[in-house]
Amino acid sequence: MTVSKIASSSMQIFKLMILARLLSESDFGIIAIVLMVLGFTEIFADLGFAVGLVHKQNITRKEYSSVFWVNLLLSVILYAIVALSSPLFVAYYNEKILVSVIPIMGLQLIINAFGRMFFTFKTKQLEFKFIAIADMLGLGLGTVLTILMAANGFGVYSLVFGYLLQSVVTQGIYWFSGIKTYPISFHCNIREIFDLLKIGGYQVGAQVLDYISNKIDIFLIGRFFGMELLGLYNLAKELVIKPIQIINSIVTSVATPAFAKFQNNLAMIQEKYVDVLKLLSVFNFPIFIGFFVFADPLTLLLYGSEKMGVAIFIKILSFWGLFNSVGNPAGILMVAKGRTDLSFYWTIVRIAVMTTAIFIAGQFSIYAVAVSQSVIAFGFLFLYWRMMVYSIAFIPLKNYLKSCGLATMVSLLAGIPAWIIAAISDNLYFQAGVLCLYGLLVLLLYWLIDRQYVIKLKNMVLSR
């Protein structure tokens, strides 16, 4: 899964490097809106059945057949709702192309219904190698089609049909593999799967709120500032969030079941959670400071000279990513201690604060909106600690902040001189040299300041 995440992220960055030179800013803004709409709808298509299927150990053929048909029927209904609602999004964003793009790409809802349950079974059986291959194959073929269509002038539709092909390939693999092991019968009885629905129902509520809090900026920016600026903003956000998607997801996927094993040992939970925060900050902080220092050459390299407007958003959102990278893993504690109710309340607070801040900042400029995201992320570090971390594990604020001390010191000591030197010339080769110097300086400082920790990390990696 680690290899898959790194390979998939690398492929997505490669795809963006090419598409940024073939498509307009508004194309990326439009697809951001469509993905936001479909991502929200996809939550209801599952109805939490995935959680129930993983939890329940003995599932009969009648039960999983009922799940399949309910999922498929629900996906068709949701597709109809989304397609018929497309004129509302046209009116809200004043973009006529959405009336055709949303219904076409919305077909993903129905396509995904054929493989969704079988993907859950693969996950339950820990067949992560199979999942990784299926996902990378779908992403690869979808990327090829997208680039070919974009090169031939299909605009935003190249992204639409690329995503559709990716879904057809990935879900098709899950379908043809799963149907052999779990043959579907023409049987559907909702009463038989009510217990599965009950287990996952609470999860759906939390997912809905969490999704809204993560996408509220996309929803409002498109309305306030149009598709072109939204496209630039979203390109920056997609790049900045990559380290969290890779590093944090790998660490939390291992730490979550591990913490559950010693959930009643408060002292160990406190110690190990601080270790997790330190580990995440050691890897993430230098990356995000690097985003800030080298935003201009990164934008030129990844997106081309015509998309240089992305650079300012990368600089601003790099701090949003930095603060989120250490606020993100509290879910480990919630699962270990069974306090998912706190996540629900926290997400309500996030939505209220972020919506208010974006609405106010939106009265000034899109840059004010981006700055507000970083400022809120900083404030949330402390609020998150009080509402979540301290309430569950009673970790003192001093220990919470101290866990990031090493990474903060190294990132600043390496980042400030790199920033000064990088300002001498905007030559791409010169910037690449400064970036290498920055990376070497980060490694050297970690070694000089906390050699024992570096050795510990090296031994941990080699032992795996």
XYZ file of C-alpha atoms in Angstrom:
464
model
C 0.000 0.000 0.000
C 2.941 2.333 0.666
C 4.312 1.636 -2.799
C 0.832 2.117 -4.236
C 0.328 5.492 -2.546
C 3.707 6.791 -3.644
C 3.280 5.480 -7.200
C -0.284 6.820 -7.479
C 0.677 10.242 -6.141
C 3.664 10.399 -8.492
C 1.432 9.462 -11.437
C -1.120 12.114 -10.461
C 1.589 14.783 -10.250
C 2.949 13.672 -13.632
C -0.567 13.911 -15.082
C -1.005 17.421 -13.679
C 2.357 18.493 -15.097
C 1.137 17.654 -18.594
C -2.482 18.730 -18.248
C -1.538 22.107 -16.766
C 0.067 22.872 -20.128
C -2.900 21.613 -22.152
C -5.947 22.771 -20.191
C -7.146 26.131 -18.911
C -7.534 27.271 -15.307
C -11.327 27.164 -15.673
C -11.171 23.490 -16.752
C -9.533 22.621 -13.412
C -12.051 24.778 -11.566
C -15.005 23.048 -13.230
C -13.678 19.558 -12.505
C -13.086 20.576 -8.867
C -16.780 21.456 -8.576
C -17.892 18.195 -10.212
C -15.631 16.090 -7.991
C -16.943 17.933 -4.933
C -20.568 17.174 -5.883
C -19.934 13.509 -6.721
C -17.706 12.950 -3.693
C -20.477 14.141 -1.414
C -23.069 11.976 -3.172
C -20.797 8.927 -3.021
C -21.012 8.966 0.792
C -24.753 8.256 0.646
C -24.336 5.607 -2.057
C -22.598 3.327 0.438
C -24.905 4.078 3.418
C -22.199 2.764 5.749
C -22.576 -0.824 4.522
C -18.794 -1.098 4.096
C -18.273 -0.648 7.846
C -20.947 -3.255 8.585
C -19.493 -5.762 6.117
C -16.037 -5.418 7.661
C -17.399 -5.719 11.201
C -19.637 -8.749 10.661
C -17.602 -11.923 10.243
C -20.160 -14.382 8.864
C -22.079 -12.906 5.923
C -24.548 -15.112 4.063
C -25.103 -15.041 0.291
C -28.570 -13.587 0.809
C -27.179 -10.792 2.973
C -24.407 -9.652 0.629
C -26.744 -10.032 -2.360
C -29.191 -7.692 -0.627
C -26.361 -5.237 0.048
C -25.341 -5.298 -3.617
C -28.832 -4.641 -4.976
C -29.586 -1.918 -2.416
C -26.282 -0.213 -3.265
C -26.980 -0.436 -6.990
C -30.570 0.842 -6.699
C -29.487 3.660 -4.393
C -26.698 4.653 -6.792
C -29.146 4.852 -9.703
C -31.501 7.034 -7.638
C -28.648 9.300 -6.539
C -27.438 9.585 -10.124
C -30.895 10.695 -11.223
C -30.989 13.289 -8.444
C -27.532 14.628 -9.342
C -28.289 14.749 -13.072
C -31.608 16.538 -12.551
C -29.975 18.954 -10.104
C -27.260 20.054 -12.546
C -29.224 23.189 -13.606
C -29.071 24.341 -9.973
C -25.266 24.218 -10.037
C -25.312 26.062 -13.364
C -27.358 28.824 -11.751
C -25.176 28.919 -8.603
C -21.825 29.060 -10.414
C -23.029 30.637 -13.672
C -21.243 27.935 -15.699
C -23.436 26.413 -18.421
C -21.018 23.557 -19.123
C -21.919 21.993 -15.756
C -25.323 20.969 -17.152
C -23.590 18.385 -19.363
C -20.411 17.634 -17.391
C -22.173 16.648 -14.149
C -24.549 14.056 -15.712
C -21.760 12.486 -17.799
C -19.238 12.193 -14.997
C -22.036 11.287 -12.599
C -22.164 7.893 -14.291
C -19.311 7.074 -11.904
C -21.946 6.622 -9.196
C -23.500 3.684 -11.049
C -20.162 2.253 -12.226
C -18.746 2.284 -8.700
C -21.790 0.411 -7.382
C -20.717 -2.723 -9.259
C -17.347 -2.963 -7.526
C -17.904 -1.236 -4.184
C -18.928 -4.314 -2.176
C -16.203 -6.507 -3.673
C -13.610 -3.843 -2.820
C -14.820 -4.027 0.791
C -14.373 -7.801 0.800
C -10.827 -7.431 -0.576
C -10.048 -4.951 2.195
C -11.536 -7.259 4.812
C -9.346 -10.100 3.562
C -6.260 -7.824 3.660
C -5.633 -8.291 -0.071
C -3.886 -4.934 -0.345
C -1.593 -6.051 -3.146
C -4.621 -6.798 -5.339
C -6.190 -3.444 -4.414
C -2.969 -1.593 -5.192
C -2.632 -3.223 -8.625
C -6.279 -2.549 -9.515
C -6.077 1.084 -8.428
C -2.811 1.777 -10.245
C -4.001 0.070 -13.430
C -7.201 2.132 -13.462
C -5.315 5.342 -12.713
C -2.723 4.585 -15.397
C -5.225 3.922 -18.196
C -7.376 6.869 -17.142
C -4.316 9.126 -17.216
C -3.360 8.008 -20.727
C -6.873 8.683 -22.062
C -7.023 12.080 -20.323
C -3.711 13.221 -21.797
C -4.579 11.992 -25.304
C -7.962 13.749 -25.257
C -6.492 16.953 -23.792
C -3.808 17.017 -26.505
C -6.573 16.810 -29.102
C -8.532 19.760 -27.741
C -11.327 18.105 -25.731
C -10.793 20.465 -22.786
C -12.542 19.602 -19.534
C -14.140 16.532 -21.159
C -10.690 14.913 -21.259
C -10.736 14.928 -17.455
C -14.327 13.685 -17.371
C -13.780 10.659 -19.614
C -10.404 9.944 -18.006
C -12.080 9.626 -14.610
C -14.838 7.476 -16.115
C -12.339 5.069 -17.688
C -10.446 4.881 -14.401
C -13.676 3.867 -12.636
C -14.637 1.326 -15.325
C -11.223 -0.395 -15.166
C -10.851 -0.382 -11.372
C -14.435 -1.370 -10.542
C -14.454 -3.875 -13.411
C -11.458 -5.657 -11.878
C -13.174 -5.780 -8.481
C -16.399 -7.051 -10.112
C -14.893 -9.852 -12.204
C -12.659 -11.004 -9.353
C -15.309 -10.751 -6.637
C -18.243 -12.284 -8.500
C -16.388 -15.595 -8.667
C -15.988 -15.812 -4.909
C -19.223 -14.076 -3.956
C -21.830 -14.880 -6.635
C -24.826 -12.547 -6.528
C -28.340 -13.982 -6.368
C -31.552 -12.173 -7.339
C -32.485 -11.634 -3.726
C -33.057 -8.397 -1.814
C -34.450 -8.054 1.688
C -33.673 -4.860 3.581
C -34.701 -6.398 6.907
C -31.901 -8.968 6.581
C -29.238 -6.248 6.332
C -30.696 -3.772 8.819
C -28.028 -4.683 11.376
C -25.313 -3.803 8.823
C -27.031 -0.502 8.118
C -27.276 0.275 11.825
C -23.560 -0.350 12.361
C -22.509 1.951 9.536
C -25.207 4.577 9.895
C -23.322 6.624 12.464
C -20.259 6.532 10.250
C -22.201 8.132 7.388
C -23.156 11.115 9.548
C -19.539 11.722 10.544
C -18.362 11.334 6.928
C -20.922 13.847 5.663
C -19.842 16.515 8.148
C -16.152 15.819 7.586
C -16.566 16.059 3.816
C -18.393 19.370 4.095
C -15.653 20.803 6.318
C -12.959 19.719 3.837
C -14.741 21.040 0.739
C -16.463 24.172 1.993
C -13.677 26.355 0.547
C -14.138 24.833 -2.932
C -17.909 25.312 -2.713
C -17.674 28.999 -1.789
C -14.610 30.038 -3.821
C -16.234 28.872 -7.056
C -19.213 31.073 -6.256
C -17.268 34.154 -5.151
C -14.378 34.203 -7.614
C -15.214 32.015 -10.625
C -13.716 28.912 -12.189
C -10.324 30.325 -13.208
C -9.251 31.387 -9.727
C -10.802 28.253 -8.246
C -8.723 26.195 -10.683
C -5.480 27.881 -9.569
C -6.419 27.542 -5.893
C -7.324 23.867 -6.270
C -4.110 23.025 -8.149
C -2.137 24.454 -5.230
C -4.261 22.702 -2.606
C -3.994 19.320 -4.374
C -0.181 19.627 -4.368
C 0.100 20.822 -0.775
C -2.145 18.055 0.572
C -0.088 15.262 -1.046
C 2.374 14.791 1.892
C -0.545 14.390 4.303
C -2.249 11.902 1.991
C 0.922 9.822 1.753
C 2.832 10.161 5.041
C -0.055 10.607 7.485
C -2.203 7.875 5.970
C 0.646 5.353 6.161
C 1.446 6.199 9.791
C -2.179 6.308 10.974
C -3.099 3.062 9.202
C -0.459 1.299 11.310
C -0.949 3.288 14.514
C -4.756 2.976 14.710
C -4.915 -0.816 15.305
C -1.757 -0.651 17.423
C -3.223 1.936 19.805
C -6.411 -0.112 20.075
C -4.361 -2.963 21.533
C -3.201 -0.883 24.525
C -6.280 1.332 24.782
C -6.515 0.882 28.563
C -2.889 1.873 29.223
C -3.135 5.655 29.480
C 0.583 6.206 30.101
C 1.510 4.266 26.969
C -1.124 6.064 24.884
C 0.280 9.425 25.990
C 3.862 8.412 25.251
C 3.172 6.812 21.881
C 0.878 9.565 20.638
C 3.596 12.138 21.274
C 5.952 9.814 19.353
C 3.512 9.761 16.428
C 3.308 13.567 16.368
C 7.091 13.832 16.435
C 7.442 11.325 13.602
C 4.894 13.145 11.424
C 6.419 16.565 12.061
C 9.957 15.330 11.332
C 8.895 14.235 7.852
C 6.220 16.818 7.061
C 7.573 20.143 8.352
C 10.641 20.329 6.062
C 8.434 19.422 3.084
C 5.931 22.205 3.760
C 8.655 24.784 4.439
C 10.191 23.607 1.166
C 6.856 24.260 -0.566
C 6.943 27.833 0.738
C 10.567 28.520 -0.213
C 10.464 26.880 -3.648
C 6.852 27.609 -4.658
C 7.865 29.544 -7.789
C 10.209 26.952 -9.355
C 7.823 24.136 -8.355
C 4.954 25.895 -10.106
C 7.066 26.537 -13.210
C 8.229 22.913 -13.295
C 4.878 21.263 -12.548
C 2.363 23.590 -14.178
C 4.271 25.760 -16.657
C 4.726 29.514 -16.992
C 1.045 30.101 -17.833
C -0.034 28.825 -14.391
C 2.395 30.877 -12.272
C -0.612 32.223 -10.368
C -0.600 28.891 -8.502
C 2.665 29.829 -6.717
C 1.167 32.383 -4.339
C -1.465 29.858 -3.218
C 1.228 27.218 -2.628
C 3.121 29.677 -0.416
C 0.045 30.525 1.643
C -1.392 27.010 1.856
C 1.979 25.475 2.777
C 1.332 26.669 6.349
C -2.224 25.277 6.186
C -0.705 21.904 5.298
C 1.993 22.162 7.983
C -0.486 22.806 10.804
C -2.944 20.181 9.528
C -0.222 17.531 9.338
C 0.044 17.374 13.135
C -3.632 18.025 13.906
C -4.737 15.231 11.581
C -3.879 12.029 13.541
C -6.140 12.455 16.589
C -8.433 9.901 14.945
C -6.005 7.317 16.319
C -7.077 8.234 19.846
C -10.778 8.344 19.008
C -10.784 4.810 17.644
C -8.594 3.451 20.444
C -10.760 4.935 23.195
C -14.097 4.583 21.379
C -14.800 8.337 21.467
C -16.004 8.874 17.902
C -18.690 11.176 19.336
C -15.990 13.807 19.883
C -15.140 13.656 16.183
C -18.757 14.466 15.374
C -18.801 17.514 17.662
C -15.384 18.656 16.454
C -16.472 18.544 12.821
C -19.494 20.728 13.606
C -17.147 23.300 15.141
C -14.859 23.103 12.086
C -17.720 23.701 9.667
C -19.082 26.651 11.640
C -15.696 28.368 12.002
C -14.479 27.716 8.459
C -17.724 28.749 6.776
C -17.806 32.010 8.716
C -14.138 32.756 8.030
C -14.350 31.976 4.306
C -17.526 34.014 3.908
C -15.917 37.042 5.603
C -12.573 36.667 3.797
C -14.426 36.186 0.516
C -15.614 39.773 0.738
C -12.012 40.894 0.212
C -10.104 38.522 -2.104
C -9.336 34.894 -2.810
C -5.906 35.451 -1.254
C -7.627 36.500 1.953
C -9.555 33.211 1.830
C -6.300 31.231 1.468
C -4.712 33.159 4.352
C -7.784 32.519 6.501
C -7.367 28.781 5.943
C -3.801 28.868 7.276
C -4.703 31.110 10.225
C -7.617 28.845 11.171
C -5.422 25.749 10.874
C -2.994 27.319 13.364
C -5.788 28.173 15.786
C -7.277 24.711 15.396
C -4.020 23.191 16.675
C -4.863 24.475 20.143
C -8.628 24.037 19.965
C -8.166 20.498 18.620
C -5.795 19.723 21.459
C -8.322 20.888 24.057
C -11.422 19.278 22.532
C -9.861 16.037 21.336
C -6.342 15.187 22.499
C -6.609 16.408 26.088
C -10.198 15.185 26.516
C -9.234 11.659 25.447
C -5.597 11.182 26.516
C -4.980 14.085 28.961
C -1.748 15.002 27.186
C -0.476 18.389 28.502
C -0.217 21.226 25.981
C 3.508 21.493 26.717
C 4.121 17.886 25.654
C 1.818 18.300 22.654
C 3.775 21.282 21.320
C 7.172 19.908 22.374
C 6.653 16.911 20.067
C 7.066 19.270 17.095
C 10.037 21.162 18.550
C 12.789 19.297 16.709
C 11.080 19.541 13.319
C 10.256 23.241 13.817
C 13.840 24.097 14.743
C 15.376 22.166 11.841
C 12.870 23.470 9.282
C 13.519 27.100 10.255
C 17.302 26.759 10.508
C 17.397 25.190 7.043
C 14.493 27.116 5.489
C 15.534 30.702 6.304
C 18.992 30.558 4.656
C 17.527 28.596 1.721
C 14.874 31.311 1.276
C 17.540 34.044 1.303
C 19.809 32.223 -1.158
C 16.911 31.279 -3.457
C 16.022 34.984 -3.780
C 19.362 35.656 -5.543
C 18.241 34.163 -8.869
C 15.096 32.666 -10.347
C 17.112 30.459 -12.711
C 15.588 26.969 -12.558
C 18.967 25.205 -12.318
C 20.065 27.554 -9.534
C 16.813 26.882 -7.672
C 17.325 23.125 -8.071
C 20.790 23.487 -6.540
C 19.400 25.446 -3.584
C 16.701 22.789 -3.114
C 19.372 20.067 -2.925
C 21.324 22.208 -0.464
C 18.176 22.654 1.622
C 17.563 18.902 1.722
C 21.146 18.153 2.750
C 21.035 20.842 5.426
C 17.820 19.366 6.864
C 19.432 15.918 7.128
C 22.615 17.369 8.631
C 20.719 19.361 11.249
C 18.625 16.367 12.288
C 21.856 14.406 12.700
C 23.608 17.135 14.709
C 20.662 18.084 16.937
C 19.162 14.653 17.698
C 21.453 11.913 16.405
C 19.836 9.242 18.573
C 16.426 9.877 17.034
C 17.825 9.615 13.506
C 19.467 6.291 14.393
C 16.173 5.123 15.923
C 14.317 5.973 12.704
C 16.927 4.222 10.590
C 16.725 1.063 12.709
C 12.920 1.150 12.615
C 12.899 1.298 8.814
C 15.559 -1.398 8.382
C 13.779 -3.706 10.855
C 10.718 -3.717 8.543
